[in-house]
Short mmCIF file of C-alpha atoms and ligand atoms in Angstrom, two decimals:
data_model
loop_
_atom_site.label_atom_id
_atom_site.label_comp_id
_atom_site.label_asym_id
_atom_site.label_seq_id
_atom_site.Cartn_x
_atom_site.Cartn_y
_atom_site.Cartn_z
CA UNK A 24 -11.28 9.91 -4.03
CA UNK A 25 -10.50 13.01 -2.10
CA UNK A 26 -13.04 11.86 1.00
CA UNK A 27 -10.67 8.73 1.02
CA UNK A 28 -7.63 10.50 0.80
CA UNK A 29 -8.37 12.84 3.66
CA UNK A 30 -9.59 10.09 5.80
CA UNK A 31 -6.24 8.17 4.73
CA UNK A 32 -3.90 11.77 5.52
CA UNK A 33 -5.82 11.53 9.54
CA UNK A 34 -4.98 8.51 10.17
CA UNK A 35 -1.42 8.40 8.58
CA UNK A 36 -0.44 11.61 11.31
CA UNK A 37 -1.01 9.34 14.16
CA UNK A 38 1.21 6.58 12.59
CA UNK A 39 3.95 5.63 14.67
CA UNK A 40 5.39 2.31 12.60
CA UNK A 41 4.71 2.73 8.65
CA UNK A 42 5.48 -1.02 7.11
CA UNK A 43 5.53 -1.18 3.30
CA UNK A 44 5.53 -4.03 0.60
CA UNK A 45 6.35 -2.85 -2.51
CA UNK A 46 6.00 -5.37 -5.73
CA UNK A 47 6.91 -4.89 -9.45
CA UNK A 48 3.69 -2.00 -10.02
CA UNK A 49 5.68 0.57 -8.41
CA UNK A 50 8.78 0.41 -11.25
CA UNK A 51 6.42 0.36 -14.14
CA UNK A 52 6.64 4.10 -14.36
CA UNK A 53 10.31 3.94 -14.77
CA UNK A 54 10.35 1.38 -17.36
CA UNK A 55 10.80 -1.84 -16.20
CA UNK A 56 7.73 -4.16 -17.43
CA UNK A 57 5.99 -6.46 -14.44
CA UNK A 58 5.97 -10.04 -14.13
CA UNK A 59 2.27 -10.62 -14.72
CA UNK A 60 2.23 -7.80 -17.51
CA UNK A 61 3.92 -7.84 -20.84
CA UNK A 62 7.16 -8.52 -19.04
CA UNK A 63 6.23 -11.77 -18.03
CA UNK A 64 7.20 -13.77 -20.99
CA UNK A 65 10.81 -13.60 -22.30
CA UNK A 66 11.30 -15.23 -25.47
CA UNK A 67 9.12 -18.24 -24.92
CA UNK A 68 9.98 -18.72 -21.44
CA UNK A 69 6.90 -17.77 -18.48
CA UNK A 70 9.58 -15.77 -15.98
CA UNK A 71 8.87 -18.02 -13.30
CA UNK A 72 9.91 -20.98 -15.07
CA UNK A 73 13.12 -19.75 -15.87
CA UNK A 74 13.34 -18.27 -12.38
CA UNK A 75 14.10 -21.71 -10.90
CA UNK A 76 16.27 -23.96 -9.82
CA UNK A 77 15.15 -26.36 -11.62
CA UNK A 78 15.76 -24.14 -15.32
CA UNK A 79 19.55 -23.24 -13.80
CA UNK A 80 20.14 -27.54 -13.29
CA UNK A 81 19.12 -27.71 -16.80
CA UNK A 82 21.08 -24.70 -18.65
CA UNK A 83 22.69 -22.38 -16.25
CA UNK A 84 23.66 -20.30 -19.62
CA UNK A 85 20.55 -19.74 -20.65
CA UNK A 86 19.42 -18.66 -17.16
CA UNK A 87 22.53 -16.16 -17.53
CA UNK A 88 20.93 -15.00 -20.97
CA UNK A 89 17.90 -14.23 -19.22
CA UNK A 90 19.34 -12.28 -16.09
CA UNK A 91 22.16 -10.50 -18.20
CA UNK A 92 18.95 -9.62 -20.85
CA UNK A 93 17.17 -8.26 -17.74
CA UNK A 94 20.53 -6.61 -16.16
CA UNK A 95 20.63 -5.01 -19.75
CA UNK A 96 17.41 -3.62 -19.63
CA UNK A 97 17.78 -2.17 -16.04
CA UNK A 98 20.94 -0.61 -15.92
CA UNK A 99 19.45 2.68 -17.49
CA UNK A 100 16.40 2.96 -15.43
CA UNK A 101 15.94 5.29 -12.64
CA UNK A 102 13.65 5.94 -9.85
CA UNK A 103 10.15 7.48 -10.33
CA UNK A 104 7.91 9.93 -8.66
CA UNK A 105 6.72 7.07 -6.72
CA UNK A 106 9.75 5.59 -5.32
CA UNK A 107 11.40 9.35 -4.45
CA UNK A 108 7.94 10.02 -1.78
CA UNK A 109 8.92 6.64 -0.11
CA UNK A 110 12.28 8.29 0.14
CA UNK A 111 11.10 11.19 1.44
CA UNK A 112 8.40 10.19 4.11
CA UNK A 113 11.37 8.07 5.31
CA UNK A 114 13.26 10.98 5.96
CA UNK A 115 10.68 12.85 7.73
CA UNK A 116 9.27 9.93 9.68
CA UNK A 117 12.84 8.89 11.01
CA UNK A 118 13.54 12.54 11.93
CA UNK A 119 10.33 12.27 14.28
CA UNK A 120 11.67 9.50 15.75
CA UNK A 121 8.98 7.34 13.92
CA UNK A 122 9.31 4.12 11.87
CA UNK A 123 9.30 3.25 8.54
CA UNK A 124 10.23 0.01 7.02
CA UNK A 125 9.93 -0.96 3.35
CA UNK A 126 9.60 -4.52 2.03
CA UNK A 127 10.04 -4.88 -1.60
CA UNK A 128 9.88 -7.93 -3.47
CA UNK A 129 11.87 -5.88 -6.26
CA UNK A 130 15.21 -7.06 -7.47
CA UNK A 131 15.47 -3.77 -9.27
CA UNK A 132 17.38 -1.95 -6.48
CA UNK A 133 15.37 1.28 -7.23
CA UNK A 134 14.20 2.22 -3.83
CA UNK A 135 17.62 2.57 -2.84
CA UNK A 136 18.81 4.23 -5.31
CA UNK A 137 16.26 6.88 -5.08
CA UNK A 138 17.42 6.89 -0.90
CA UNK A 139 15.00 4.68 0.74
CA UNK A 140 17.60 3.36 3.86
CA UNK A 141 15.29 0.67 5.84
CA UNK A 142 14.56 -1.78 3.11
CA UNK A 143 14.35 -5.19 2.86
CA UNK A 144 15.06 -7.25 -0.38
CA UNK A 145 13.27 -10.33 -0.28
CA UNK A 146 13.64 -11.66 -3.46
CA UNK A 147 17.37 -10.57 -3.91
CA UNK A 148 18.52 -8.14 -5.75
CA UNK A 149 19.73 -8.49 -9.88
CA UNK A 150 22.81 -6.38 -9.31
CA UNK A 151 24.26 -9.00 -6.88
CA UNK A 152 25.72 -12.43 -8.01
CA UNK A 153 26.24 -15.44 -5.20
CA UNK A 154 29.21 -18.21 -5.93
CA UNK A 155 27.82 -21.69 -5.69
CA UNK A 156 30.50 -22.90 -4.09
CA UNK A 157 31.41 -20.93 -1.31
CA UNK A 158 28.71 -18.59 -1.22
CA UNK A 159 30.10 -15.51 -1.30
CA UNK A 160 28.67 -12.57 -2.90
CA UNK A 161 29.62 -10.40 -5.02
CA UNK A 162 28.25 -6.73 -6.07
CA UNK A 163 28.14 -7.00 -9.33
CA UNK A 164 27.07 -4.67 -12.66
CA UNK A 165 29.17 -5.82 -15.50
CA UNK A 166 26.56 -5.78 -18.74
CA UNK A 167 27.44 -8.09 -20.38
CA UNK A 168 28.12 -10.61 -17.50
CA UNK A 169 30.73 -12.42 -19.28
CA UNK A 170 32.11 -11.15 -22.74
CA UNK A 171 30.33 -14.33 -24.01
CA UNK A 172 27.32 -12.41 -23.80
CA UNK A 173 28.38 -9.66 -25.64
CA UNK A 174 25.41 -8.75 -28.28
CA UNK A 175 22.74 -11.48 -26.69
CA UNK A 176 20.48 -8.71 -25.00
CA UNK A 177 17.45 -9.26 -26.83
CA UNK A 178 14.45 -11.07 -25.98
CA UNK A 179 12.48 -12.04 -29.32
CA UNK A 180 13.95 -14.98 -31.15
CA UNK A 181 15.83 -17.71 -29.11
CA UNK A 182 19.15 -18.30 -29.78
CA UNK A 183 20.59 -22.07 -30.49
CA UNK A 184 23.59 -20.89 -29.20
CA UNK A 185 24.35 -22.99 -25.66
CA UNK A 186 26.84 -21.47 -23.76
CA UNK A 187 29.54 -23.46 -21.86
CA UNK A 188 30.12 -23.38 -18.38
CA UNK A 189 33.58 -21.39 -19.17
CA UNK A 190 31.25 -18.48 -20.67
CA UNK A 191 29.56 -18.39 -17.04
CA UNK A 192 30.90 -16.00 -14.24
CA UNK A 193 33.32 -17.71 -12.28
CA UNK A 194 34.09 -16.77 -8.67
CA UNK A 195 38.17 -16.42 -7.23
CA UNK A 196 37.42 -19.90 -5.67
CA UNK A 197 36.66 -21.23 -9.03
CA UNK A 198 32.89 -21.97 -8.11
CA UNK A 199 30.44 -20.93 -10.83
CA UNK A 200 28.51 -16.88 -9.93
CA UNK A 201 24.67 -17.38 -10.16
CA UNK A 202 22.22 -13.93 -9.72
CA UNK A 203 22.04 -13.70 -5.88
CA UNK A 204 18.37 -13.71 -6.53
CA UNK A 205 15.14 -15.66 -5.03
CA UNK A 206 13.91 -18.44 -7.75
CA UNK A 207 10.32 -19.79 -7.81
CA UNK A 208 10.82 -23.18 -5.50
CA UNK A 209 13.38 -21.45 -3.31
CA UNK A 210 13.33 -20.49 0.51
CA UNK A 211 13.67 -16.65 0.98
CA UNK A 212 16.90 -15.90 3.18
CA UNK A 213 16.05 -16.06 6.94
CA UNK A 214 16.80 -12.50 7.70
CA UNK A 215 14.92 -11.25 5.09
CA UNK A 216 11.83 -13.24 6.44
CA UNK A 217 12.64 -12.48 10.29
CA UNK A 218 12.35 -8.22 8.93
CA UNK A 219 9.21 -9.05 6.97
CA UNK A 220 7.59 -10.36 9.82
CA UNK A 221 8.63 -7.77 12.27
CA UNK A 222 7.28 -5.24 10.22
CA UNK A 223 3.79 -6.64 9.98
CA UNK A 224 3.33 -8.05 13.64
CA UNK A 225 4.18 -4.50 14.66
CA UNK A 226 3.54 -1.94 11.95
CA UNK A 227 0.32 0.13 12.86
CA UNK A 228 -0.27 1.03 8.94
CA UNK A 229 0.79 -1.44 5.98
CA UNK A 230 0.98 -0.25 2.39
CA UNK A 231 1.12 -2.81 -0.43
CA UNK A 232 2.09 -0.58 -3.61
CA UNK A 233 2.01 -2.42 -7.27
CA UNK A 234 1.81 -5.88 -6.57
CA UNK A 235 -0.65 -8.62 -7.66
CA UNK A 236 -0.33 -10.24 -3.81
CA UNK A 237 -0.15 -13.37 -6.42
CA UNK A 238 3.67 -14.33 -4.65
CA UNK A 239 4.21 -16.11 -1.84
CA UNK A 240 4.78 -15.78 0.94
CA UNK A 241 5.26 -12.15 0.29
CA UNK A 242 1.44 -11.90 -0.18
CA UNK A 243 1.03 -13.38 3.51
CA UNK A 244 2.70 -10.19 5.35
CA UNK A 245 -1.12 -8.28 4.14
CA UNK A 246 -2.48 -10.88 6.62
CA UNK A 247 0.05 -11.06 8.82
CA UNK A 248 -0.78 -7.19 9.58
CA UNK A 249 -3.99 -7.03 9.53
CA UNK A 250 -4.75 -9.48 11.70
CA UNK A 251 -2.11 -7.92 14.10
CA UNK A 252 -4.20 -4.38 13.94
CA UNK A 253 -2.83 -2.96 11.63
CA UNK A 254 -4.85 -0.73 8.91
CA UNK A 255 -4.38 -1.63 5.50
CA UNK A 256 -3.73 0.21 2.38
CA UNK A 257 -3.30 -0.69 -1.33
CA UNK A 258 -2.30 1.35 -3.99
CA UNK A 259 -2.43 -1.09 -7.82
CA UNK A 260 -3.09 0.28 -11.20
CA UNK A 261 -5.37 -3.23 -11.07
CA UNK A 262 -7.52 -4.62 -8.11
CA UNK A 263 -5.90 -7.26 -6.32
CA UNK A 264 -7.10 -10.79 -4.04
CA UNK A 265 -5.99 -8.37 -0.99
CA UNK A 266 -8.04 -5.54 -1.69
CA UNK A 267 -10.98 -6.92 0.81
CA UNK A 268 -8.58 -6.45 3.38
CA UNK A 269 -7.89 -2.55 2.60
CA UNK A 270 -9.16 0.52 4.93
CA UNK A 271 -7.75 2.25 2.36
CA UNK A 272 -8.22 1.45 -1.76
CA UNK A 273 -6.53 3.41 -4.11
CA UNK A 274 -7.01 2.31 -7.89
CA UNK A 275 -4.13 3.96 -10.04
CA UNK A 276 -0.79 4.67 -10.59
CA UNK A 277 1.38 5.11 -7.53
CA UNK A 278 3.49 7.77 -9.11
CA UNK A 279 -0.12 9.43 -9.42
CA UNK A 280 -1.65 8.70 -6.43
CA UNK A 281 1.72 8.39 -3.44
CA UNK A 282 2.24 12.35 -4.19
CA UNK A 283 -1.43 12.87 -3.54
CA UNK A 284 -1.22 10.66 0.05
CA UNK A 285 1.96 12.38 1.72
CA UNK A 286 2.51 16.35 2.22
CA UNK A 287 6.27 15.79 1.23
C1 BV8 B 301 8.90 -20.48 -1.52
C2 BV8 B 301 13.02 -12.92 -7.93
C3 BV8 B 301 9.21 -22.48 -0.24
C4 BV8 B 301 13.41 -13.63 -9.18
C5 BV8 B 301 10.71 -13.56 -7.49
C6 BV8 B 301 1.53 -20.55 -1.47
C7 BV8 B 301 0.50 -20.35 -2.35
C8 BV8 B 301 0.73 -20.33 -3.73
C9 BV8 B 301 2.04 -20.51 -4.24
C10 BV8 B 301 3.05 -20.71 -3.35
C11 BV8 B 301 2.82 -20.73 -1.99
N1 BV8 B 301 4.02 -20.91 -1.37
C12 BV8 B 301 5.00 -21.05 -2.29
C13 BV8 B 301 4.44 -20.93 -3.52
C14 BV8 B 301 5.17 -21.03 -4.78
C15 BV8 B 301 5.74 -19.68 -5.24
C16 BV8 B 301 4.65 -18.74 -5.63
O1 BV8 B 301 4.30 -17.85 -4.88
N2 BV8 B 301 4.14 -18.92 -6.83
C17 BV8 B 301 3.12 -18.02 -7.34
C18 BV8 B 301 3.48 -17.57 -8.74
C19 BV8 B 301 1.80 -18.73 -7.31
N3 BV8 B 301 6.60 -19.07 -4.24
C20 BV8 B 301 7.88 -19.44 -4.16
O2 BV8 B 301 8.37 -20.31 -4.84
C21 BV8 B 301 8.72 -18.71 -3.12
N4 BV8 B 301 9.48 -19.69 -2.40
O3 BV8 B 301 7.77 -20.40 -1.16
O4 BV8 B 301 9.76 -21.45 -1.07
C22 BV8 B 301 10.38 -23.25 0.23
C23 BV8 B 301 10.59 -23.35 1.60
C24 BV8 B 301 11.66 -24.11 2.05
C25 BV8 B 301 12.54 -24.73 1.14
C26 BV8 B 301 12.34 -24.60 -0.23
C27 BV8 B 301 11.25 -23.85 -0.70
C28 BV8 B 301 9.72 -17.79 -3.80
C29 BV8 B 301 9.02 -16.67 -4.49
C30 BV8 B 301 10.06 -15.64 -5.02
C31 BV8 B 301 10.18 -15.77 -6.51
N5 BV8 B 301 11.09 -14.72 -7.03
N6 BV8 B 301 11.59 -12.64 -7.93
C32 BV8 B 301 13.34 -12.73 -10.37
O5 BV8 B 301 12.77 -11.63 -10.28
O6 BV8 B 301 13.88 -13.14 -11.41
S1 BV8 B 301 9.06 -13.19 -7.48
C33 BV8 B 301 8.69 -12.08 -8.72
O7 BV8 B 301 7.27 -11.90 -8.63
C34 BV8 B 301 9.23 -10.67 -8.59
O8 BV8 B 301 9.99 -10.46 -7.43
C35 BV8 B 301 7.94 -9.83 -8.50
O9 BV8 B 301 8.09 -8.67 -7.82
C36 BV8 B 301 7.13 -10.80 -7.76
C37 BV8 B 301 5.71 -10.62 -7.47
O10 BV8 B 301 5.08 -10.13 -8.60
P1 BV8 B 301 4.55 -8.63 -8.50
O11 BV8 B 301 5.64 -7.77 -7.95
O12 BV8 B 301 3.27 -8.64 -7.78
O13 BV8 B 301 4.41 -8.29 -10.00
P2 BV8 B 301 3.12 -8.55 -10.90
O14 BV8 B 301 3.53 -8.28 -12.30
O15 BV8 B 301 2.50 -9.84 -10.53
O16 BV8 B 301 2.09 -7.42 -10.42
C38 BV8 B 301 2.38 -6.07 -10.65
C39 BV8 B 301 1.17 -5.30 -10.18
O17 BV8 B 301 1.45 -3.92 -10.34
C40 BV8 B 301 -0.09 -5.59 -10.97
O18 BV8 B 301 -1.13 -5.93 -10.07
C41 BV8 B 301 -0.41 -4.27 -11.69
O19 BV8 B 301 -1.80 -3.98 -11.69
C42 BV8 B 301 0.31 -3.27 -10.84
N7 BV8 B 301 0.81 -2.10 -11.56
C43 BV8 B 301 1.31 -2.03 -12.82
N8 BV8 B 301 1.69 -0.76 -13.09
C44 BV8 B 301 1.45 -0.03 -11.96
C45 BV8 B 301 0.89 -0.88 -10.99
N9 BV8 B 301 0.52 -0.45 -9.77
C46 BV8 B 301 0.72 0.86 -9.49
N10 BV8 B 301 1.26 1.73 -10.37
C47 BV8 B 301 1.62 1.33 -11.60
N11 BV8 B 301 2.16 2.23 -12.47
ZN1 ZN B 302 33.43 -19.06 -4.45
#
């Protein structure tokens, strides 16, 4: 590992345009199961099916139950080791007038809190709510969402309850809030996409850190930059369908490994 890591440290001095994704792997450490680990499943549910347009048509309150369960579990959870370096090579990089520009398909809002600044959210993020209606969004971290989900944050037995749409979040306009989040089945905002690809057409290293490259078309940006020159790194506790495409393979935690990669 340490050949590998000094050939990685050589070639990261000469970067000029550092592009990141970032996937659920990197908030394991602080406590926030993945989507194709334990955390996958809430009471019967597979995420991604309840994730969906589709679920929210059906039973927008249970949809609630499963973001305000989720909002529960995050509110507490902080940055880790691993998030804090991206922080941190940002800093430096920017003060030497270089570039750094993280993609995370995380709704957790982590990186940001631990003080990355250039990151794009593209899958949303669970502390922001959108009004059906008009649109606008709201910031947003009342737990529980609604006091009719006072006492529902667990994620074992279902509940027969079904909640009416008066127990939902309601915007000033009257229109019903929904989590300003991407569901499986839904376009990603434009802007969000526009950043993406900008970073890997001209990044000249791209990083994938704790993600199964499983989602798409987040998983497309590894392609996107390596066929536009770019070298490729991936740091996953577990190997990936991307990993063919790395110059750099790191097997392991990233709060283990990221302090190991950058002198920060
Ligand atoms: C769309 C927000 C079109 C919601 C999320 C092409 C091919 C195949 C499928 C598709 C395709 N195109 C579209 C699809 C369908 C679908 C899709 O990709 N399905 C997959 C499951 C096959 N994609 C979509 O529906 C996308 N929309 O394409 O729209 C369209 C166009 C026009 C008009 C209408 C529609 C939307 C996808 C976004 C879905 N929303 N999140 C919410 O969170 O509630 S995605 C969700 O999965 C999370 O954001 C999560 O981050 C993301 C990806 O998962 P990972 O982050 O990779 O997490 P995972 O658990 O899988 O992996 C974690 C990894 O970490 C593991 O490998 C593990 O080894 C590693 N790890 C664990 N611990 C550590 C670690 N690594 C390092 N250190 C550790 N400590
Ligand atoms: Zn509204």
């Amino acid at each position: 590992m340490n050949n590998i890591i000094k050939k990685f440290k050589d070639y990261f001095s000469n970067v000029r345009y550092f592009g990141l994704l970032t996937g659920a792997g990197i908030s394991a450490e602080s406590g926030i199961p993945t989507f194709r680990g334990a955390g996958g499943l809430w009471r019967s549910y597979k995420c991604q099916n309840i994730s969906s347009p589709q679920a929210w048509e059906k039973d927008p309150g249970l949809v609630w139950e499963f973001y305000n369960y989720r909002r529960y579990c995050m509110l507490d959870k902080k940055p880790n080791v691993g998030h804090g370096v991206l922080a941190s090579v940002e800093e430096k990089m920017t003060m030497e007038n270089k570039t750094f520009s993280l993609v995370t398909q995380n709704i957790d809002d982590l990186h940001l809190d631990a003080g990355s600044k250039n990151v794009t959210r593209l899958h949303g993020s669970i502390w922001q709510i959108r009004c059906c209606a008009c649109k606008k969004i709201y910031n947003n971290r009342d737990v529980p969402i609604t006091s009719a989900y006072e006492n529902t944050q667990f994620d074992k037995e279902a509940t027969s309850h079904k909640f009416k749409k008066e127990d939902l979040p309601h915007c000033d306009c009257g229109g019903v809030l929904r989590p300003h989040v991407v569901w499986f089945g839904e376009a990603l905002e434009q802007h969000n996409v526009t950043q993406a690809v900008h970073t890997a057409e001209k990044c000249d290293l791209f990083m994938v850190v704790g993600t199964s490259c499983l989602v798409h078309p987040a998983a497309q940006f590894i392609n996107m930059a390596k066929s536009n020159g770019a070298k490729v790194a991936i740091v996953n506790l577990d190997p990936t369908p991307a990993d063919g495409m790395a110059d750099f393979l790191f097997h392991g935690k990233s709060g283990d490994i990221l302090p190991q990669l950058f002198d920060c």
